[in-house]
Amino acid sequence: MLTTLQTAYSDTRAADLAWMLGREPLPALAVLDLRFDGAELQLRLLGASHQVLLQEEHGVCSETVACMPGSSTPLPLGVSKRLGDREYEFAARVETLTQGQFAGRAQELLALVSDHPHGLVGTFPGSPYAFTAMLAQRAEGQVRWRTWHAYPQEGQLVVTRTRVGVRIPAPAA
């Protein structure tokens, strides 16, 4: 689902993003409710930020990536935590691209997410490549989502991946 967010681009630097697990729902500019077998997932756009709320019979999970005043938890490269009998894994990276690379990557992502039944993308006034995109899926007893936070003025794309579910053992060597 593609939507134009009628707000100023609030989180304007990739370096200002922070990560938090367990935060209460924040006011959202756009929401996509999804139902997967045994799971309810809500993708939420918060300005140039995101929040995902997952509710399963095994418990709940709330992930927030946003500029949060007073937060001392910067965006980590990776996190792995136990949530009851489930495992939560988060990874983030920042891609720095040339103007041409950024435009091409932005076009690919906007096309991929906007037409996907489990995708939500919000674009911001002022730049066709200022957006936040989210894409979710359920596979192998896990709920997974990816996000992209675009900062065209910096040529940066913040990419996150999250997985919540039963632990998948590593293949035998």
PDB file of C-alpha atoms in Angstrom:
ATOM      1  CA  MET A   1       0.000   0.000   0.000  1.00  0.00           C
ATOM      2  CA  LEU A   2       1.377   3.367  -1.046  1.00  0.00           C
ATOM      3  CA  THR A   3       0.386   6.538   0.758  1.00  0.00           C
ATOM      4  CA  THR A   4       1.556  10.140   0.723  1.00  0.00           C
ATOM      5  CA  LEU A   5       2.138  11.305   4.276  1.00  0.00           C
ATOM      6  CA  GLN A   6       0.802  14.804   4.846  1.00  0.00           C
ATOM      7  CA  THR A   7       3.455  15.880   7.300  1.00  0.00           C
ATOM      8  CA  ALA A   8       6.874  17.449   7.388  1.00  0.00           C
ATOM      9  CA  TYR A   9       9.765  15.030   7.084  1.00  0.00           C
ATOM     10  CA  SER A  10      10.504  14.810  10.823  1.00  0.00           C
ATOM     11  CA  ASP A  11      13.435  12.393  11.241  1.00  0.00           C
ATOM     12  CA  THR A  12      15.827  14.032   8.838  1.00  0.00           C
ATOM     13  CA  ARG A  13      19.107  12.258   9.616  1.00  0.00           C
ATOM     14  CA  ALA A  14      19.861   8.562   9.544  1.00  0.00           C
ATOM     15  CA  ALA A  15      22.223   9.021  12.500  1.00  0.00           C
ATOM     16  CA  ASP A  16      19.320  10.217  14.687  1.00  0.00           C
ATOM     17  CA  LEU A  17      17.407   6.936  14.510  1.00  0.00           C
ATOM     18  CA  ALA A  18      17.207   4.871  17.678  1.00  0.00           C
ATOM     19  CA  TRP A  19      15.854   1.385  18.382  1.00  0.00           C
ATOM     20  CA  MET A  20      13.533   0.309  21.177  1.00  0.00           C
ATOM     21  CA  LEU A  21      11.786  -2.925  22.029  1.00  0.00           C
ATOM     22  CA  GLY A  22       8.574  -2.948  24.073  1.00  0.00           C
ATOM     23  CA  ARG A  23       7.390   0.631  23.561  1.00  0.00           C
ATOM     24  CA  GLU A  24       3.672   1.411  23.735  1.00  0.00           C
ATOM     25  CA  PRO A  25       1.949   2.261  20.426  1.00  0.00           C
ATOM     26  CA  LEU A  26       2.815   5.754  19.206  1.00  0.00           C
ATOM     27  CA  PRO A  27       0.598   7.994  17.035  1.00  0.00           C
ATOM     28  CA  ALA A  28       0.844   6.718  13.468  1.00  0.00           C
ATOM     29  CA  LEU A  29       0.466   8.522  10.133  1.00  0.00           C
ATOM     30  CA  ALA A  30      -0.366   5.300   8.275  1.00  0.00           C
ATOM     31  CA  VAL A  31      -1.173   1.755   9.426  1.00  0.00           C
ATOM     32  CA  LEU A  32      -1.458  -1.626   7.728  1.00  0.00           C
ATOM     33  CA  ASP A  33      -3.085  -4.451   9.700  1.00  0.00           C
ATOM     34  CA  LEU A  34      -2.087  -7.960   8.640  1.00  0.00           C
ATOM     35  CA  ARG A  35      -3.228 -11.383   9.786  1.00  0.00           C
ATOM     36  CA  PHE A  36      -0.983 -14.355   9.368  1.00  0.00           C
ATOM     37  CA  ASP A  37      -1.700 -17.849  10.604  1.00  0.00           C
ATOM     38  CA  GLY A  38      -1.714 -17.375  14.392  1.00  0.00           C
ATOM     39  CA  ALA A  39      -0.353 -13.825  14.306  1.00  0.00           C
ATOM     40  CA  GLU A  40      -1.683 -10.288  14.067  1.00  0.00           C
ATOM     41  CA  LEU A  41       0.818  -7.760  12.784  1.00  0.00           C
ATOM     42  CA  GLN A  42       0.440  -4.011  12.547  1.00  0.00           C
ATOM     43  CA  LEU A  43       2.890  -2.013  10.422  1.00  0.00           C
ATOM     44  CA  ARG A  44       2.921   1.642  11.495  1.00  0.00           C
ATOM     45  CA  LEU A  45       4.581   4.649   9.850  1.00  0.00           C
ATOM     46  CA  LEU A  46       5.623   7.391  12.290  1.00  0.00           C
ATOM     47  CA  GLY A  47       6.978  10.256  10.239  1.00  0.00           C
ATOM     48  CA  ALA A  48      10.227   8.892   8.806  1.00  0.00           C
ATOM     49  CA  SER A  49      10.166   6.201  11.473  1.00  0.00           C
ATOM     50  CA  HIS A  50       8.427   2.895  11.974  1.00  0.00           C
ATOM     51  CA  GLN A  51       6.765   0.813  14.648  1.00  0.00           C
ATOM     52  CA  VAL A  52       5.697  -2.818  14.337  1.00  0.00           C
ATOM     53  CA  LEU A  53       3.245  -4.415  16.753  1.00  0.00           C
ATOM     54  CA  LEU A  54       3.081  -8.207  16.719  1.00  0.00           C
ATOM     55  CA  GLN A  55       0.606 -10.244  18.734  1.00  0.00           C
ATOM     56  CA  GLU A  56       0.728 -14.028  18.777  1.00  0.00           C
ATOM     57  CA  GLU A  57      -0.550 -16.677  21.150  1.00  0.00           C
ATOM     58  CA  HIS A  58       3.026 -16.803  22.491  1.00  0.00           C
ATOM     59  CA  GLY A  59       3.030 -13.115  23.426  1.00  0.00           C
ATOM     60  CA  VAL A  60       3.498  -9.643  22.048  1.00  0.00           C
ATOM     61  CA  CYS A  61       6.382  -7.732  20.495  1.00  0.00           C
ATOM     62  CA  SER A  62       6.659  -4.008  19.832  1.00  0.00           C
ATOM     63  CA  GLU A  63       9.610  -2.714  17.802  1.00  0.00           C
ATOM     64  CA  THR A  64      10.196   0.996  17.278  1.00  0.00           C
ATOM     65  CA  VAL A  65      12.873   2.610  15.111  1.00  0.00           C
ATOM     66  CA  ALA A  66      12.561   6.381  15.391  1.00  0.00           C
ATOM     67  CA  CYS A  67      14.113   9.591  16.614  1.00  0.00           C
ATOM     68  CA  MET A  68      13.117   9.386  20.271  1.00  0.00           C
ATOM     69  CA  PRO A  69      13.952  12.395  22.439  1.00  0.00           C
ATOM     70  CA  GLY A  70      15.834  11.314  25.533  1.00  0.00           C
ATOM     71  CA  SER A  71      16.659   7.893  24.114  1.00  0.00           C
ATOM     72  CA  SER A  72      20.191   6.720  24.708  1.00  0.00           C
ATOM     73  CA  THR A  73      19.798   3.564  22.597  1.00  0.00           C
ATOM     74  CA  PRO A  74      21.244   4.246  19.136  1.00  0.00           C
ATOM     75  CA  LEU A  75      20.346   2.062  16.194  1.00  0.00           C
ATOM     76  CA  PRO A  76      22.266  -1.178  16.807  1.00  0.00           C
ATOM     77  CA  LEU A  77      23.847  -3.291  14.096  1.00  0.00           C
ATOM     78  CA  GLY A  78      22.226  -6.365  15.619  1.00  0.00           C
ATOM     79  CA  VAL A  79      20.145  -7.568  18.552  1.00  0.00           C
ATOM     80  CA  SER A  80      19.083 -11.047  19.622  1.00  0.00           C
ATOM     81  CA  LYS A  81      16.698 -11.489  22.564  1.00  0.00           C
ATOM     82  CA  ARG A  82      14.426 -14.130  24.017  1.00  0.00           C
ATOM     83  CA  LEU A  83      10.758 -13.135  24.192  1.00  0.00           C
ATOM     84  CA  GLY A  84       9.227 -15.900  26.276  1.00  0.00           C
ATOM     85  CA  ASP A  85       9.589 -19.041  24.194  1.00  0.00           C
ATOM     86  CA  ARG A  86      10.265 -17.033  21.021  1.00  0.00           C
ATOM     87  CA  GLU A  87      13.409 -15.440  19.693  1.00  0.00           C
ATOM     88  CA  TYR A  88      13.671 -11.861  18.432  1.00  0.00           C
ATOM     89  CA  GLU A  89      16.445 -10.899  16.024  1.00  0.00           C
ATOM     90  CA  PHE A  90      17.037  -7.426  14.628  1.00  0.00           C
ATOM     91  CA  ALA A  91      19.720  -6.201  12.237  1.00  0.00           C
ATOM     92  CA  ALA A  92      20.333  -2.755  10.742  1.00  0.00           C
ATOM     93  CA  ARG A  93      22.726  -1.222   8.285  1.00  0.00           C
ATOM     94  CA  VAL A  94      23.161   2.150   6.615  1.00  0.00           C
ATOM     95  CA  GLU A  95      23.829   2.264   2.874  1.00  0.00           C
ATOM     96  CA  THR A  96      25.488   5.430   1.573  1.00  0.00           C
ATOM     97  CA  LEU A  97      24.840   5.855  -2.144  1.00  0.00           C
ATOM     98  CA  THR A  98      25.621   8.309  -4.919  1.00  0.00           C
ATOM     99  CA  GLN A  99      22.689  10.410  -6.139  1.00  0.00           C
ATOM    100  CA  GLY A 100      22.180   8.127  -9.162  1.00  0.00           C
ATOM    101  CA  GLN A 101      22.474   4.940  -7.105  1.00  0.00           C
ATOM    102  CA  PHE A 102      20.066   6.332  -4.538  1.00  0.00           C
ATOM    103  CA  ALA A 103      17.437   7.216  -7.158  1.00  0.00           C
ATOM    104  CA  GLY A 104      17.670   3.754  -8.734  1.00  0.00           C
ATOM    105  CA  ARG A 105      17.462   1.932  -5.406  1.00  0.00           C
ATOM    106  CA  ALA A 106      14.549   4.140  -4.296  1.00  0.00           C
ATOM    107  CA  GLN A 107      12.611   3.387  -7.491  1.00  0.00           C
ATOM    108  CA  GLU A 108      13.166  -0.375  -7.027  1.00  0.00           C
ATOM    109  CA  LEU A 109      12.007  -0.307  -3.404  1.00  0.00           C
ATOM    110  CA  LEU A 110       8.975   1.880  -4.059  1.00  0.00           C
ATOM    111  CA  ALA A 111       7.858  -0.483  -6.851  1.00  0.00           C
ATOM    112  CA  LEU A 112       8.477  -3.597  -4.741  1.00  0.00           C
ATOM    113  CA  VAL A 113       6.690  -2.468  -1.590  1.00  0.00           C
ATOM    114  CA  SER A 114       3.837  -0.315  -2.907  1.00  0.00           C
ATOM    115  CA  ASP A 115       2.200  -3.184  -4.839  1.00  0.00           C
ATOM    116  CA  HIS A 116       2.889  -5.933  -2.296  1.00  0.00           C
ATOM    117  CA  PRO A 117      -0.142  -7.113  -0.257  1.00  0.00           C
ATOM    118  CA  HIS A 118       1.992  -7.117   2.916  1.00  0.00           C
ATOM    119  CA  GLY A 119       3.776  -3.837   2.190  1.00  0.00           C
ATOM    120  CA  LEU A 120       3.320  -0.278   3.404  1.00  0.00           C
ATOM    121  CA  VAL A 121       5.213   2.706   2.061  1.00  0.00           C
ATOM    122  CA  GLY A 122       4.780   6.366   2.899  1.00  0.00           C
ATOM    123  CA  THR A 123       6.299   9.104   0.785  1.00  0.00           C
ATOM    124  CA  PHE A 124       6.898  12.639   1.992  1.00  0.00           C
ATOM    125  CA  PRO A 125       6.275  15.985   0.276  1.00  0.00           C
ATOM    126  CA  GLY A 126       9.350  17.645  -1.193  1.00  0.00           C
ATOM    127  CA  SER A 127      11.246  14.681  -2.656  1.00  0.00           C
ATOM    128  CA  PRO A 128      10.006  11.667  -4.606  1.00  0.00           C
ATOM    129  CA  TYR A 129      12.654   9.588  -2.841  1.00  0.00           C
ATOM    130  CA  ALA A 130      11.912  10.617   0.760  1.00  0.00           C
ATOM    131  CA  PHE A 131      10.059   7.578   2.075  1.00  0.00           C
ATOM    132  CA  THR A 132       9.723   4.900   4.712  1.00  0.00           C
ATOM    133  CA  ALA A 133       8.781   1.415   3.515  1.00  0.00           C
ATOM    134  CA  MET A 134       7.876  -1.791   5.365  1.00  0.00           C
ATOM    135  CA  LEU A 135       7.325  -5.327   4.098  1.00  0.00           C
ATOM    136  CA  ALA A 136       6.222  -8.345   6.187  1.00  0.00           C
ATOM    137  CA  GLN A 137       5.890 -12.107   5.751  1.00  0.00           C
ATOM    138  CA  ARG A 138       5.331 -15.279   7.717  1.00  0.00           C
ATOM    139  CA  ALA A 139       7.375 -18.377   6.949  1.00  0.00           C
ATOM    140  CA  GLU A 140       8.507 -21.466   8.866  1.00  0.00           C
ATOM    141  CA  GLY A 141       6.686 -20.436  12.056  1.00  0.00           C
ATOM    142  CA  GLN A 142       8.321 -17.001  12.054  1.00  0.00           C
ATOM    143  CA  VAL A 143       7.096 -13.493  11.364  1.00  0.00           C
ATOM    144  CA  ARG A 144       9.635 -11.378   9.517  1.00  0.00           C
ATOM    145  CA  TRP A 145       9.716  -7.785   8.384  1.00  0.00           C
ATOM    146  CA  ARG A 146      12.074  -5.487   6.568  1.00  0.00           C
ATOM    147  CA  THR A 147      12.114  -1.704   6.570  1.00  0.00           C
ATOM    148  CA  TRP A 148      13.778   1.008   4.536  1.00  0.00           C
ATOM    149  CA  HIS A 149      14.156   4.595   5.751  1.00  0.00           C
ATOM    150  CA  ALA A 150      15.285   6.881   2.914  1.00  0.00           C
ATOM    151  CA  TYR A 151      17.292  10.048   3.483  1.00  0.00           C
ATOM    152  CA  PRO A 152      17.813  11.494  -0.018  1.00  0.00           C
ATOM    153  CA  GLN A 153      19.471  14.671   1.255  1.00  0.00           C
ATOM    154  CA  GLU A 154      22.250  12.482   2.748  1.00  0.00           C
ATOM    155  CA  GLY A 155      22.174   9.762   0.084  1.00  0.00           C
ATOM    156  CA  GLN A 156      21.564   7.269   2.885  1.00  0.00           C
ATOM    157  CA  LEU A 157      19.192   4.350   3.198  1.00  0.00           C
ATOM    158  CA  VAL A 158      18.697   2.712   6.595  1.00  0.00           C
ATOM    159  CA  VAL A 159      17.752  -0.937   6.109  1.00  0.00           C
ATOM    160  CA  THR A 160      16.456  -3.152   8.914  1.00  0.00           C
ATOM    161  CA  ARG A 161      15.513  -6.829   9.142  1.00  0.00           C
ATOM    162  CA  THR A 162      13.583  -8.429  11.990  1.00  0.00           C
ATOM    163  CA  ARG A 163      12.614 -12.000  12.724  1.00  0.00           C
ATOM    164  CA  VAL A 164      10.401 -13.212  15.584  1.00  0.00           C
ATOM    165  CA  GLY A 165       9.666 -16.882  16.077  1.00  0.00           C
ATOM    166  CA  VAL A 166      11.004 -20.266  16.969  1.00  0.00           C
ATOM    167  CA  ARG A 167      14.723 -20.704  16.724  1.00  0.00           C
ATOM    168  CA  ILE A 168      15.858 -22.301  13.482  1.00  0.00           C
ATOM    169  CA  PRO A 169      18.855 -24.558  14.088  1.00  0.00           C
ATOM    170  CA  ALA A 170      21.914 -23.996  11.949  1.00  0.00           C
ATOM    171  CA  PRO A 171      22.422 -26.627   9.254  1.00  0.00           C
ATOM    172  CA  ALA A 172      24.822 -29.427  10.172  1.00  0.00           C
ATOM    173  CA  ALA A 173      28.262 -28.965   8.702  1.00  0.00           C
TER     174      ALA A 173
END
